[in-house]
Structure formats: C-alpha cells, structure tokens
Tab-separated table of C-alpha atoms in Angstrom:
chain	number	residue	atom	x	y	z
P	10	UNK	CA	20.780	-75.780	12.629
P	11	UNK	CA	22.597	-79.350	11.402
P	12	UNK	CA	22.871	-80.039	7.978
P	13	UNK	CA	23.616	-83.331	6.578
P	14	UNK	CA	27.133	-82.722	6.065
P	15	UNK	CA	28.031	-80.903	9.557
P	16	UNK	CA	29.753	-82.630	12.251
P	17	UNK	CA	31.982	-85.048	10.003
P	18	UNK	CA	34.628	-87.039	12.773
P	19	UNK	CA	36.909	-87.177	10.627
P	20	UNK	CA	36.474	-83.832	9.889
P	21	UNK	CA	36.830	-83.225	13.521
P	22	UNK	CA	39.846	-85.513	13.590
P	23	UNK	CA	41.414	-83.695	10.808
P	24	UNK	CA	40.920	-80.046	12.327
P	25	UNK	CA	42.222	-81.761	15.598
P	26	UNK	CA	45.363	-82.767	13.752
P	27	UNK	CA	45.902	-79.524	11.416
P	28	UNK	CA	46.153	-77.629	14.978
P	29	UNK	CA	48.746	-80.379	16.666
P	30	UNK	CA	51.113	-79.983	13.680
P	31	UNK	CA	50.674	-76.120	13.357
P	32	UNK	CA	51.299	-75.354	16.652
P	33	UNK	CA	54.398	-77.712	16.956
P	34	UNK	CA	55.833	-76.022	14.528
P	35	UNK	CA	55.023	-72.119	15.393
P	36	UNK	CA	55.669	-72.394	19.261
P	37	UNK	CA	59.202	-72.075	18.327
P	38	UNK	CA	59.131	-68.644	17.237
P	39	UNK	CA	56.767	-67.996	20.114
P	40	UNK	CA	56.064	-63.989	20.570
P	41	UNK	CA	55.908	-64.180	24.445
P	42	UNK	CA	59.567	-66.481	25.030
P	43	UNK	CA	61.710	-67.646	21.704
P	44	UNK	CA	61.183	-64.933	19.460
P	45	UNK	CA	62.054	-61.533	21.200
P	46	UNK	CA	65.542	-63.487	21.920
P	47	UNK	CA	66.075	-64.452	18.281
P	48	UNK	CA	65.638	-60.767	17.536
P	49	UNK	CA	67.563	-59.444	20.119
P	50	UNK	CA	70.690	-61.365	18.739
P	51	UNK	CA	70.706	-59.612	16.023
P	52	UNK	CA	69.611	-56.497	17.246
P	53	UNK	CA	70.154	-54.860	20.875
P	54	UNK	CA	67.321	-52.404	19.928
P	55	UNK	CA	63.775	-53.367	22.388
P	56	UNK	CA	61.582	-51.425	19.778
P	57	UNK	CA	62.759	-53.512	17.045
P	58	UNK	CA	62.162	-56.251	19.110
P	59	UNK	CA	58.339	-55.214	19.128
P	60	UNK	CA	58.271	-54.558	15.667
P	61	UNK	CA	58.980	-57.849	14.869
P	62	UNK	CA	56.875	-59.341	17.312
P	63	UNK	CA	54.209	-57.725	15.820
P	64	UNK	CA	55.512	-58.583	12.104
P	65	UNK	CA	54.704	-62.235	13.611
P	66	UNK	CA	51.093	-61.658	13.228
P	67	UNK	CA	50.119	-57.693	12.593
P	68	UNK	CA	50.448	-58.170	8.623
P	69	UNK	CA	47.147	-59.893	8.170
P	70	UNK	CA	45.278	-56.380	9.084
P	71	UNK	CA	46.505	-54.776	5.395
P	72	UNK	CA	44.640	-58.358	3.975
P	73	UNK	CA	41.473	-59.339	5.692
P	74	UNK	CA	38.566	-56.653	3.965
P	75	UNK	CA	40.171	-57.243	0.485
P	76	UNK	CA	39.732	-61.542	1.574
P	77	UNK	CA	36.355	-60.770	2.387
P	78	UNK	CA	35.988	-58.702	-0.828
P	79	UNK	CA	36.431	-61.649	-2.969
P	80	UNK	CA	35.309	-64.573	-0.230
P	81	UNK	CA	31.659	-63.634	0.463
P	82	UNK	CA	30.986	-64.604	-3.013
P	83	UNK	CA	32.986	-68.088	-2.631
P	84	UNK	CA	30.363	-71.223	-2.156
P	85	UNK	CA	34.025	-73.729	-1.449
P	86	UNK	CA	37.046	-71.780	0.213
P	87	UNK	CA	39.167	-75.080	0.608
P	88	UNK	CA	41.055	-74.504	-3.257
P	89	UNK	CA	42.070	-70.965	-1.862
P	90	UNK	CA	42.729	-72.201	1.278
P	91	UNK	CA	45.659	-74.844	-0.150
P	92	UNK	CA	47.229	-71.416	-1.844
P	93	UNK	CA	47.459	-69.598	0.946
P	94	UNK	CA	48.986	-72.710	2.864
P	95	UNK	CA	51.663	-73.169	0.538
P	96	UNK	CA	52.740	-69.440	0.940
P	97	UNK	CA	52.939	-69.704	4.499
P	98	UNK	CA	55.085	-72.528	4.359
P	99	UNK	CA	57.435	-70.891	2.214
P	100	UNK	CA	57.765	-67.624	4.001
P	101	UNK	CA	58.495	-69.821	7.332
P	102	UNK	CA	60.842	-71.878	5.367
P	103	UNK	CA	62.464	-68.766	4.385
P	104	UNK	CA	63.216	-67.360	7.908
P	105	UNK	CA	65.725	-70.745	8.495
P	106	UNK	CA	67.535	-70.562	5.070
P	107	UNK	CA	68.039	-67.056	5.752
P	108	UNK	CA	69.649	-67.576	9.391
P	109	UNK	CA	71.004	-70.387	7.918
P	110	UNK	CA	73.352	-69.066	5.099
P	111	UNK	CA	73.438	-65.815	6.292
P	112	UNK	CA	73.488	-65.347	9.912
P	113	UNK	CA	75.663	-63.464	11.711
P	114	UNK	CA	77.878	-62.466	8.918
P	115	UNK	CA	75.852	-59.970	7.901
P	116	UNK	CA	73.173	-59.569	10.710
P	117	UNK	CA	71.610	-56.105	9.264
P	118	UNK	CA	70.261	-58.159	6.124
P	119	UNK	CA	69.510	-61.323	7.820
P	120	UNK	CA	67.351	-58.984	9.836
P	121	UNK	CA	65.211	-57.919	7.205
P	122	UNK	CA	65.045	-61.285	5.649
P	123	UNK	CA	63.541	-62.475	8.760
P	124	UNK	CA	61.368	-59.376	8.649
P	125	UNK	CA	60.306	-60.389	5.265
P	126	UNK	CA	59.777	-64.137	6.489
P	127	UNK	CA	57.317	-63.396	9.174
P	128	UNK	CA	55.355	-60.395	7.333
P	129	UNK	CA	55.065	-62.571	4.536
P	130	UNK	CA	53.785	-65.315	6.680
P	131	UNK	CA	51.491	-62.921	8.376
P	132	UNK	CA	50.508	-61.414	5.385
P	133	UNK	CA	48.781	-64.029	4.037
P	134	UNK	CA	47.093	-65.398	7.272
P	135	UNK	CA	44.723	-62.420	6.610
P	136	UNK	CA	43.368	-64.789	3.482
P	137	UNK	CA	43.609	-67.811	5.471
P	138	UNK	CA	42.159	-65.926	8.744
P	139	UNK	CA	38.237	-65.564	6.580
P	140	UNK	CA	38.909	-68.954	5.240
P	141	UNK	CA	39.208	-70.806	7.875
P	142	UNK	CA	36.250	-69.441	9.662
P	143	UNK	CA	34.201	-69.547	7.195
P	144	UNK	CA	35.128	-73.852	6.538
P	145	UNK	CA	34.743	-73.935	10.301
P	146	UNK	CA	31.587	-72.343	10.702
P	147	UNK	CA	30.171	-74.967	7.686
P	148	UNK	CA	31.382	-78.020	8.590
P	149	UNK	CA	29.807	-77.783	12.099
P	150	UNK	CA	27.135	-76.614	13.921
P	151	UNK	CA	27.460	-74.420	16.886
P	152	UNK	CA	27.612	-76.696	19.583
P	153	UNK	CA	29.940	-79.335	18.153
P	154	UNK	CA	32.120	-76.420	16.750
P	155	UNK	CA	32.619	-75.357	20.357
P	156	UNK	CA	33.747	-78.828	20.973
P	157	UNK	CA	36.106	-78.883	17.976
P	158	UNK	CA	37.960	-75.927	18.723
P	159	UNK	CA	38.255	-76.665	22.164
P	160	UNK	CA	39.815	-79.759	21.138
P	161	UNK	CA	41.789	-77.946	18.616
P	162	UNK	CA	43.051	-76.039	21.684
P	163	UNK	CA	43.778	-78.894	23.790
P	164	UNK	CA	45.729	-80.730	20.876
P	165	UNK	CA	47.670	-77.539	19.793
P	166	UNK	CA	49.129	-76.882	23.767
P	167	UNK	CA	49.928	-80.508	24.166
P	168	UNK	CA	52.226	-80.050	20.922
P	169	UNK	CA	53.358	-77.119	22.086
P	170	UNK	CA	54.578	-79.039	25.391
P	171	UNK	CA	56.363	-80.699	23.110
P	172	UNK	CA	58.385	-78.258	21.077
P	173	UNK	CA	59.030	-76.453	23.890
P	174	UNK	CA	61.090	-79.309	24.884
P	175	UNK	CA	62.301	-79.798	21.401
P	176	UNK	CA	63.349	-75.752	21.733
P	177	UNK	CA	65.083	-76.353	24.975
P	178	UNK	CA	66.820	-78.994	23.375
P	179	UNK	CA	68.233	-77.379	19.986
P	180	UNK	CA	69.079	-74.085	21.996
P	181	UNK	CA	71.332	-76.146	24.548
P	182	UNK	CA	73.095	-78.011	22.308
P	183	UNK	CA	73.480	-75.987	19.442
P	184	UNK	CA	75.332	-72.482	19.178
P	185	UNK	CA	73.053	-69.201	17.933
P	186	UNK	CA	72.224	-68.338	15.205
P	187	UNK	CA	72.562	-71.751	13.557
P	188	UNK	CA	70.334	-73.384	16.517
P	189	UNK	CA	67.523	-71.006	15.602
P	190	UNK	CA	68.071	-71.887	12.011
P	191	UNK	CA	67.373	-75.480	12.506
P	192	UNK	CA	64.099	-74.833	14.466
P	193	UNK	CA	63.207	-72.892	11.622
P	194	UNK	CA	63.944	-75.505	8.875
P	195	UNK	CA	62.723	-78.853	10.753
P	196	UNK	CA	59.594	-77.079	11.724
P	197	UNK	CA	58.299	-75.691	8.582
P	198	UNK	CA	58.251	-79.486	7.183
P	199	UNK	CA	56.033	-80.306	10.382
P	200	UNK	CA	54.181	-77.715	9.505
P	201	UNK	CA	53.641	-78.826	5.863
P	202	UNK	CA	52.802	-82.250	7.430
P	203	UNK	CA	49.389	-80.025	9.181
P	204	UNK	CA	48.619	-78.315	6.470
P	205	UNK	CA	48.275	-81.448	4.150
P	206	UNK	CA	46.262	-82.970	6.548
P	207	UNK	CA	43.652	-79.978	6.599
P	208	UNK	CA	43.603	-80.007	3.088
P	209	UNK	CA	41.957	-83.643	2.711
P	210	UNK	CA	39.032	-82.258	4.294
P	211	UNK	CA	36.073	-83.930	3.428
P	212	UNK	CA	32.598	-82.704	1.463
P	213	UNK	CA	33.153	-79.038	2.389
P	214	UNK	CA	29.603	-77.952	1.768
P	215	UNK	CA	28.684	-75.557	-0.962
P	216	UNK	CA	27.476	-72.205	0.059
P	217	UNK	CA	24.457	-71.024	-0.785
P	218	UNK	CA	23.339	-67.986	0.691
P	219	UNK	CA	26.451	-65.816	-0.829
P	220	UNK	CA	26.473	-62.425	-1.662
P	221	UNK	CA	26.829	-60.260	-5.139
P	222	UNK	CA	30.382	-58.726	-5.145
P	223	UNK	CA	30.330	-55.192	-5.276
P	224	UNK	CA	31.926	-53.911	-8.616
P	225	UNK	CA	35.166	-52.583	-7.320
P	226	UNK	CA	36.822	-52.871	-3.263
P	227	UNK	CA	35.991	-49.095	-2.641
P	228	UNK	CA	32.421	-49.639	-3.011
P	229	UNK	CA	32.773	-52.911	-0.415
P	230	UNK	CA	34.901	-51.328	1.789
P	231	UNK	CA	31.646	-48.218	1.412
P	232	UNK	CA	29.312	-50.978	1.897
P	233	UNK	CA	31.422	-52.554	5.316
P	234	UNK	CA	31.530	-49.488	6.680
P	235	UNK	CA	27.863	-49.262	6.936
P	236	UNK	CA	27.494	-52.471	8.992
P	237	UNK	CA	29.760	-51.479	10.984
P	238	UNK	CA	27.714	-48.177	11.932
P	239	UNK	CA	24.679	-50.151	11.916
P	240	UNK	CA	25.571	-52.774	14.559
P	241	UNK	CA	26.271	-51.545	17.845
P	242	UNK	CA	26.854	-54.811	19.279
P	243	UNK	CA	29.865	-55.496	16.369
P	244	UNK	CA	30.655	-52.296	17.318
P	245	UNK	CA	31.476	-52.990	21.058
P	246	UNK	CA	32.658	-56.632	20.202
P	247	UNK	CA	35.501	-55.139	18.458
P	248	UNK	CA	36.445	-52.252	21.102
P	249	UNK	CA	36.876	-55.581	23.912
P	250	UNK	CA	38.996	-57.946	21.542
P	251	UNK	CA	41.520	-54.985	20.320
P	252	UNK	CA	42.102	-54.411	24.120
P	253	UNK	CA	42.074	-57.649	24.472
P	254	UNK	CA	45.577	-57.454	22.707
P	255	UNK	CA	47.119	-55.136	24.701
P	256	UNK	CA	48.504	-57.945	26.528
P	257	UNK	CA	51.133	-57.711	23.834
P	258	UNK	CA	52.430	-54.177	24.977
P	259	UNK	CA	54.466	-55.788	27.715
P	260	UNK	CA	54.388	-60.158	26.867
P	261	UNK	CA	57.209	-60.112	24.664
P	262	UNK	CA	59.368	-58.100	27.201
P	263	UNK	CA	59.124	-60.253	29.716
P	264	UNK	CA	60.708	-62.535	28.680
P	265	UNK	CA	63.994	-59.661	28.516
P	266	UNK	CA	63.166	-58.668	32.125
P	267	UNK	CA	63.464	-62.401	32.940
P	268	UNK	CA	67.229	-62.149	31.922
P	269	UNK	CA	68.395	-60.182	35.110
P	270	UNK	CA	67.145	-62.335	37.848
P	271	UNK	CA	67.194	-65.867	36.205
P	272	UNK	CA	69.850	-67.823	34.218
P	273	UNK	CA	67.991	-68.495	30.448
P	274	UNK	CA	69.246	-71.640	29.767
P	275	UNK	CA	67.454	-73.410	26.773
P	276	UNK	CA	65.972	-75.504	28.885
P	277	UNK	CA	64.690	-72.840	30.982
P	278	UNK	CA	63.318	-70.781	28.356
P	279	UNK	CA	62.083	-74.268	26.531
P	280	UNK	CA	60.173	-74.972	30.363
P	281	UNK	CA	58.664	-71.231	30.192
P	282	UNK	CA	57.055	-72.347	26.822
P	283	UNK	CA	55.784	-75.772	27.831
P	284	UNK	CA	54.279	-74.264	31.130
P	285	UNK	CA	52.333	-71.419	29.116
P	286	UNK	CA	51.222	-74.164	26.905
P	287	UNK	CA	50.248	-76.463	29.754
P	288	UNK	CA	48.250	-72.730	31.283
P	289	UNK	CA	46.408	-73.444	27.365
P	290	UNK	CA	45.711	-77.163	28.308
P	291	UNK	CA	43.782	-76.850	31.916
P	292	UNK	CA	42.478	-73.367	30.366
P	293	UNK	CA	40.817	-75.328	26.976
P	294	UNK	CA	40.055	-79.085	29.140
P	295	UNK	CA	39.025	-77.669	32.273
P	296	UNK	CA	37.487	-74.661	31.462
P	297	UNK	CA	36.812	-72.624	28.131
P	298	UNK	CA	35.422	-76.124	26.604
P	299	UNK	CA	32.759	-76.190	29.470
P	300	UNK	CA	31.543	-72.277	28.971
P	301	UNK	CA	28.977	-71.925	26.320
P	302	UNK	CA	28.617	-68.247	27.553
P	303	UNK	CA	31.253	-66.659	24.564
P	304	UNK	CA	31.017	-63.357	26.076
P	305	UNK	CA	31.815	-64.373	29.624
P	306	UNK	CA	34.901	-66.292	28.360
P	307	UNK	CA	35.648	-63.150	27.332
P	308	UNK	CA	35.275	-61.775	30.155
P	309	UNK	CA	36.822	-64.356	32.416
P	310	UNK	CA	40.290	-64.282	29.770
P	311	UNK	CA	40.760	-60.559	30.589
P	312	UNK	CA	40.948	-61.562	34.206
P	313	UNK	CA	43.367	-64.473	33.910
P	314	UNK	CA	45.314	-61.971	31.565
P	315	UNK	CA	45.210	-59.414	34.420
P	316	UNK	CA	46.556	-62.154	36.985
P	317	UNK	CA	49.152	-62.664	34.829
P	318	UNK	CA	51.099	-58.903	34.740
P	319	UNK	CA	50.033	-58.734	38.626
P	320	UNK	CA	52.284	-61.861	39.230
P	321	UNK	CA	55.278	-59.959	36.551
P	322	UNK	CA	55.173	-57.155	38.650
P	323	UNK	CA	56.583	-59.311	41.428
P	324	UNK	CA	58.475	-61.725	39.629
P	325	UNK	CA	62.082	-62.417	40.618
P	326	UNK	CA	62.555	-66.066	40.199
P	327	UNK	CA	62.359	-68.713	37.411
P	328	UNK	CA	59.306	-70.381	39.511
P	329	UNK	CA	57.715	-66.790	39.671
P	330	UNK	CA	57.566	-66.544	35.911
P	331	UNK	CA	56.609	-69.675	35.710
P	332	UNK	CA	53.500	-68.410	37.211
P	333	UNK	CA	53.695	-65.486	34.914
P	334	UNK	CA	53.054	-67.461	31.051
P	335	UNK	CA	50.799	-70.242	32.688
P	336	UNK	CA	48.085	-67.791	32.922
P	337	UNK	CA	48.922	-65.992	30.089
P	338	UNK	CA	48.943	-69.518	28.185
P	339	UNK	CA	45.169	-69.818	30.143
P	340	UNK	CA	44.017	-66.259	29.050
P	341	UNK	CA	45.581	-66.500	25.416
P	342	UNK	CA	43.253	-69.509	24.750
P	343	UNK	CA	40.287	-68.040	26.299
P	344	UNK	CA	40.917	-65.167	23.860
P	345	UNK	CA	41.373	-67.417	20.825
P	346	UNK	CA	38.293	-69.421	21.666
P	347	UNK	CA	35.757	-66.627	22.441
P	348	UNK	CA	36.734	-64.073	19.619
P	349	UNK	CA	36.604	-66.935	16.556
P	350	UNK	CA	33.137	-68.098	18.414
P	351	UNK	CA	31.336	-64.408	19.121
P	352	UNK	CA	31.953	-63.384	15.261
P	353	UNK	CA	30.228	-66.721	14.123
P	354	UNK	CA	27.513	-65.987	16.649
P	355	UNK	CA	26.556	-62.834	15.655
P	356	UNK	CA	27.188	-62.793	11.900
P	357	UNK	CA	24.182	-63.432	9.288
P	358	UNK	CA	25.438	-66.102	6.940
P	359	UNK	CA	25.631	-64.429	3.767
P	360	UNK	CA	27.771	-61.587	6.026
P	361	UNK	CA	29.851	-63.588	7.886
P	362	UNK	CA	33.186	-62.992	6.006
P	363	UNK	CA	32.440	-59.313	5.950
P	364	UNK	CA	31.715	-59.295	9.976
P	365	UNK	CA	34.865	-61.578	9.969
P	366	UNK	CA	37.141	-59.539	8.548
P	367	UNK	CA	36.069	-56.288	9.999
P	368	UNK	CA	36.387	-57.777	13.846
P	369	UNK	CA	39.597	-59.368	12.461
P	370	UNK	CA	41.310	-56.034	10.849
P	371	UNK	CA	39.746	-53.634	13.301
P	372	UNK	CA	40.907	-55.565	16.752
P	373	UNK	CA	43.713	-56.794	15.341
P	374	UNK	CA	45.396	-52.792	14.822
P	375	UNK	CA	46.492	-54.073	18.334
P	376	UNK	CA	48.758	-56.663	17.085
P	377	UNK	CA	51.209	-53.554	17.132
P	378	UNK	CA	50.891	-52.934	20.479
P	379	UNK	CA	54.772	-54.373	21.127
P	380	UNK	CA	55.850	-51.506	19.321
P	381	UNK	CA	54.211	-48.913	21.421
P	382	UNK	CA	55.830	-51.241	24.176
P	383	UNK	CA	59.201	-51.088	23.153
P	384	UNK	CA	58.663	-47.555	22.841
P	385	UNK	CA	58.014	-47.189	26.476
P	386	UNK	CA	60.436	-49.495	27.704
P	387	UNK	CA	63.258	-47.484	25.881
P	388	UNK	CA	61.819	-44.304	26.942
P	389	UNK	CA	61.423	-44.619	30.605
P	390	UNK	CA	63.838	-47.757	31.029
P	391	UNK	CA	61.013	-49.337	33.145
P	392	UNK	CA	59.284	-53.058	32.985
P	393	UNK	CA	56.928	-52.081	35.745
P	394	UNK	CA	55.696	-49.103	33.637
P	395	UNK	CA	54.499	-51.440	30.369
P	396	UNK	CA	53.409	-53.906	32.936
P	397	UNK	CA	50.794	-51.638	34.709
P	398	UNK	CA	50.195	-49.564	31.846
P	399	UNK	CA	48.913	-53.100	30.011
P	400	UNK	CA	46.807	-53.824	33.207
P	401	UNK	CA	44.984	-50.505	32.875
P	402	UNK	CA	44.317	-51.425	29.574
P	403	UNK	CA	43.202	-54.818	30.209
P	404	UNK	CA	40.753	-53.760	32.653
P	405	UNK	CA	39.188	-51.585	30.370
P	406	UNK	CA	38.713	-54.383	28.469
P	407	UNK	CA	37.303	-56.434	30.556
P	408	UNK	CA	34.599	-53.332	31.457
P	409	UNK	CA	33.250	-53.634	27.596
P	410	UNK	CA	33.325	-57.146	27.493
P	411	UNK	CA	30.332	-56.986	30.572
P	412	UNK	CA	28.166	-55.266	28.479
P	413	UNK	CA	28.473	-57.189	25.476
P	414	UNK	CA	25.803	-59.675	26.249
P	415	UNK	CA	23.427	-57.298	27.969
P	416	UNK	CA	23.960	-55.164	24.393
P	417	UNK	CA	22.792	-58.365	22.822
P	418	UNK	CA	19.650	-58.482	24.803
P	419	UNK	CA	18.430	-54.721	24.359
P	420	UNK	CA	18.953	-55.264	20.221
P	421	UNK	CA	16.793	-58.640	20.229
C-alpha cells in the first residue's frame, strides 16, 4: 500500500540518475569484456583471471548477514548509506593510482593492489546491497518501484553505451597499463558525481515496524537460520538465483576465446560492451518493464542466458559475438530486475533486511563461479567445456525457477 511519502519524482529522477552515473563509471571494468583483459596483462594465469572477476563483486557475501544484523533495527539507512559510498569511491579510486604509479614496473604488487581495490569495493557493497533495498522498497510502492528500476535499467545501459565508446576510445589511443589507469581515475569522479546525487534523496521515510537486535551476531545469524528452514519458498528462491550466476563460470572467458578468431581492437572490445548494454536496453524498455510476473522474468532471463552460450559455442566472428553479450546484456538485466523485486515481494517488513541478506549472501556464493571456470579452462584447455558445462547449469536453473510461483500458491 502507498504512503504519503512513496512515489516522490524526484525521487524517481534521482534513482534514475544515481544508476546513469554508476554504471558509466563501472562498465569500464566490466567482468564479461574490459576486466579479464586488464588482468590478463598482468597475469597470463586464466584462474587468476576468475579470481578477480569474482573479487569484482564476490566480497559482499563475507558482509551482508552482519548489514542486516545492525540494519533491521535502522528506521533511516540514507546516513549509512553516504559511508558506505564514500568507501567505494575510494577503493575504485585506488585501482587507477595503483596502475597509475605502479604499473608494469612491478606487476606482482600492482596485482594485489588491484585485488585490494576491487575486494574493497565489493566488500562494502554488502552494506550498501541491504541499504539500498531497503530505501527502495520505502520510497515506492510496488508497482511504481517496478517502474523505477526498470528505468534505472534503461538509464544505466544507455550510459553504458556510452563508456563503452569512451573505453574504445582510451584503449586505442593510449598504451596499457596507463590507458586502464585513466579509465580508472576519470571514472571514479563520475562515479562520485552518482553517488552525490543519490544522497540528496528526499524525506526517506522513517521505519516503523523494525525489529529488536538480537544481543550478539551469533544469536542473529541462530535466529536467520530459522527463517530460512521455515520458508520453503525463500528456500527455492535462493537455489534459482545462485544458478542463476553460473553464467559467470564461462562470461569472463569469452571474451579470451574471442582473441583467436577476431582482432580486439579497443574499439572492438569498446563495441562488444555497448552492444551487451544495448541487449540491457530492449531487455529493460521492451520487455522486463512490461512483466509484472517476477518469477517468470526469472524464468524467461535463464533462457536468454541459455541463448547466449548456445550462440558462443559457434562463435567465430566479431558479428557472432556480437550476438553472444547482447543477450547476455538482455538476460543480465532480467536477472537484476527479478531477484531485487522477488525478495521485496516475499519479505514481511520488519524481515526484509534479514530475507535480503540471506538471498543476497546465499545466491551470491556463485559470484565465484569464474574461479571454478578458470579452473576448468586450465585443466582441460577447452572453451566449449565451461560453455556447456554453464548451460547445464543454467537449465537447472531455469527448472526451479518454474516452480517458484506454483510454491507460492500451495503456501497461501
């Protein structure tokens, strides 16, 4: 139901513009094109490549039940919320000053640096991950937040269009590691620019329905466990969204396959990012923002996500793989979309960071996938093998996400 302060435009506006910024300045150090290449020049190893893919975003798993801890008795998350910004800003900022002055004179140390960077930056999205559901879910209701994020969607690929064109340009026209330094450094002031703009957020309304904090984290993390066991349907929810991200066993590599049938020019591998974000665009305009059904989004992601190894299988040209991140850029959104929405759905109020942050630690375990990945690919020297072994993984997937809504039904 609509309160009085729900639905704000400029909220709306605001949220819009927080995701145009943020995702102009992270689709640089995207995990499916830019970054496995940044890692790769300083390291020839394809497992560290998927460790640091999963660096990217895996370290928010070791935060999100001890967020919760402490958030489900917050009635205004936006003063946290500006802390947790300004870390993530730093750690990004970081990553550029470390390629920057370091680079390849001492590549071993501006490894770890980077390593650093990113977990660091991860880290602390497991705070900001409960956050910023929980602002979302009270500053609109559940129709117009459907709208909002969709938009969200649609404003974060079109600036993603863009810095993929800004990425094409730097990496032509500037030698590595130094052109990977400057994405680095211009875009963590773009991303300040979104983050400052989220933080004006107006009347964030006071919470009322909170719960008493436990006395210490083991007796929460007691307490969590028991919801878990108690609701089958969380239960299943999480099972579909952590296969969901087995899509990350084999993205990253792509990418490296790509190298031995087409030329990677920086515009080339700036066009792979712009047409995955353009997949993102018809995928949020066209589609997700029309389906109200969050578990057939689901549903209908896996497939698209499915499509999208089918094609790599058969890829041998630049037009192929084209092919290849457009519907991964339509799949990732559907993910993205239905997961925030299904956890809101289903979540009592006064729970809703502790659902949160179990579906967000417990599914995300498969942010690591690209390890496991790299561990194949150096094993058995075969693309085809992570591809298919992703697509069997996929489809199971896709099986649990069918019975999530009929689940639903049987509990109500």
């Amino acid at each position: 139901m609509q309160t009085p302060k729900q639905d704000n435009p400029k909220n709306n506006y605001k949220n819009i513009a927080h995701a145009f910024f943020l995702s102009l300045a992270i689709t640089i150090a995207e995990p499916s094109a830019v970054l496995p290449l940044i890692i790769e020049h300083f390291s020839q190893s394809v497992i560290v490549v998927g460790l640091f893919v999963s660096l990217l975003r895996g370290g928010a798993i070791i935060t999100q039940l001890y967020a919760a801890f402490h958030a489900q008795t917050y009635k205004k998350v936006l003063p946290y919320l500006s802390k947790v910004f300004f870390f993530r800003w730093l750690c990004w900022f970081s990553i550029g000053i470390s390629i920057f002055f370091i680079g390849d004179t001492n590549k071993t140390l501006t490894l770890v640096l980077i390593g650093l960077g990113l977990f660091g930056f991860s880290l602390s999205a497991g705070f900001g991950a409960i956050y910023f559901k929980e602002l979302q879910a009270k500053l609109f209701s559940p129709r117009y937040r459907g709208k909002t994020m969709a938009n969200r969607q649609v404003a974060g690929s079109i600036a993603s269009i863009i810095s993929g064109g800004v990425a094409g340009y730097v990496l032509s026209n500037f030698e590595a590691p130094l052109n990977y330094a400057y994405l680095f450094i211009v875009s963590s002031f773009v991303m300040g620019i979104g983050f400052l703009i989220f933080m004006s957020i107006d009347d964030e309304p006071s919470k009322e329905n909170v719960r008493q904090k436990e006395q210490n984290f083991k007796l929460f993390i007691k307490n969590a466990v028991k919801i878990l066991k108690a609701d089958k349907r969380l239960q299943r929810q999480i099972i579909a969204i952590f296969l969901s991200f087995s899509c990350y066993l084999a993205i990253p590599f792509v990418i490296l396959q790509a190298k031995h049938s087409v030329v990677l020019t920086g515009w080339v591998l700036g066009g792979f990012i712009m047409v995955q974000m353009l997949g993102s665009i018809v995928g949020s305009s066209l589609l997700w923002r029309k389906i109200g059904n969050y578990e057939w989004m689901l549903s209908l992601s896996f497939i698209f996500m499915i499509a999208a190894f089918c094609v790599a299988l058969i890829a041998n040209n630049s037009y192929v793989y084209a092919l290849v991140f457009f519907l991964y850029g339509i799949a990732l959104d559907g993910f993205g979309n239905s997961g925030l929405n299904l956890i809101i759905q289903i979540a009592p109020q006064e729970k809703r960071p502790i659902y949160t942050a179990l579906q967000t630690n417990l599914s995300s375990l498969g942010l690591f996938f690209p390890i496991l990945g790299g561990i194949l690919l150096k094993g058995f020297d075969s693309y085809r093998l992570i591809y298919l072994v992703s697509i069997i993984l996929l489809s199971v997937g896709l099986a649990v996400s069918l019975t999530l809504k009929k689940l639903q039904q049987k509990e109500i």
